[in-house]
Short mmCIF file of C-alpha atoms in Angstrom, two decimals:
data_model
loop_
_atom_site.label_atom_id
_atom_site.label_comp_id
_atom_site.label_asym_id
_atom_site.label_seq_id
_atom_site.Cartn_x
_atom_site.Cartn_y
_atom_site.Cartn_z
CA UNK A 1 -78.58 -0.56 -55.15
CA UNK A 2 -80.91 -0.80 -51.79
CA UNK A 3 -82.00 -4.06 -50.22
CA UNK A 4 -84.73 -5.13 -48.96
CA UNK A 5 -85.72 -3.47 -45.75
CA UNK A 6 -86.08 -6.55 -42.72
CA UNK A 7 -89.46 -6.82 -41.86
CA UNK A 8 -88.90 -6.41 -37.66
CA UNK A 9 -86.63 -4.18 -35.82
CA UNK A 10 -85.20 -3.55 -32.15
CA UNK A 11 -82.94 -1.53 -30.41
CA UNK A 12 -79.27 -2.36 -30.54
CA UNK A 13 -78.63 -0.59 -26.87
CA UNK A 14 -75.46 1.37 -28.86
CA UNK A 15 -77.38 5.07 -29.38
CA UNK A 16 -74.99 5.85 -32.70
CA UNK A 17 -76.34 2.05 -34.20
CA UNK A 18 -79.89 2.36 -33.92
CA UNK A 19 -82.09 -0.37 -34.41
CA UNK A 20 -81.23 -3.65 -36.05
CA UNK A 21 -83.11 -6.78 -38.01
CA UNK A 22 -84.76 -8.71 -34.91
CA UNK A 23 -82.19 -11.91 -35.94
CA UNK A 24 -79.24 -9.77 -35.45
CA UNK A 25 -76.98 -9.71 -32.37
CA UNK A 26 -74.45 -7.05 -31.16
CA UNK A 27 -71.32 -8.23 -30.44
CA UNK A 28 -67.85 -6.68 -29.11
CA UNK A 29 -65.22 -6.92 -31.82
CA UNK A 30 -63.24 -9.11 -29.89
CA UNK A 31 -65.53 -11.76 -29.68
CA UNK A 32 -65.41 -12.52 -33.67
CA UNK A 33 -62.70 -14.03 -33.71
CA UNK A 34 -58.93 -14.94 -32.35
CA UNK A 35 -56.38 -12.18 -32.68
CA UNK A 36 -52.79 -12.50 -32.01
CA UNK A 37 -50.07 -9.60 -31.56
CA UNK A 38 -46.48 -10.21 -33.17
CA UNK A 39 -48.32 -12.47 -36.15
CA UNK A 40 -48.22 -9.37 -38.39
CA UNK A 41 -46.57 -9.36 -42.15
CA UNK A 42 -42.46 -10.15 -42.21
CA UNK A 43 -40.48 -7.56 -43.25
#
């Protein structure tokens, strides 16, 4: 199953990405969302 491709590009600035739809952003991993160490599964 293939989508429809986006009808404009640009670079992403990350060489291994490539370009990107023109709406997209790039955005560090850490910026998605709040993370929090020691909040894992109980035992």
């Amino acid at each position: 199953m293939r989508r429809p491709a986006y009808p404009h590009y640009k670079p992403s600035g990350i060489e291994w990405l490539g370009e990107i739809p023109k709406h997209w952003e790039v955005l560090a991993f850490k910026r998605l969302g709040d993370f929090q160490g020691g909040a894992g599964f109980p035992n």
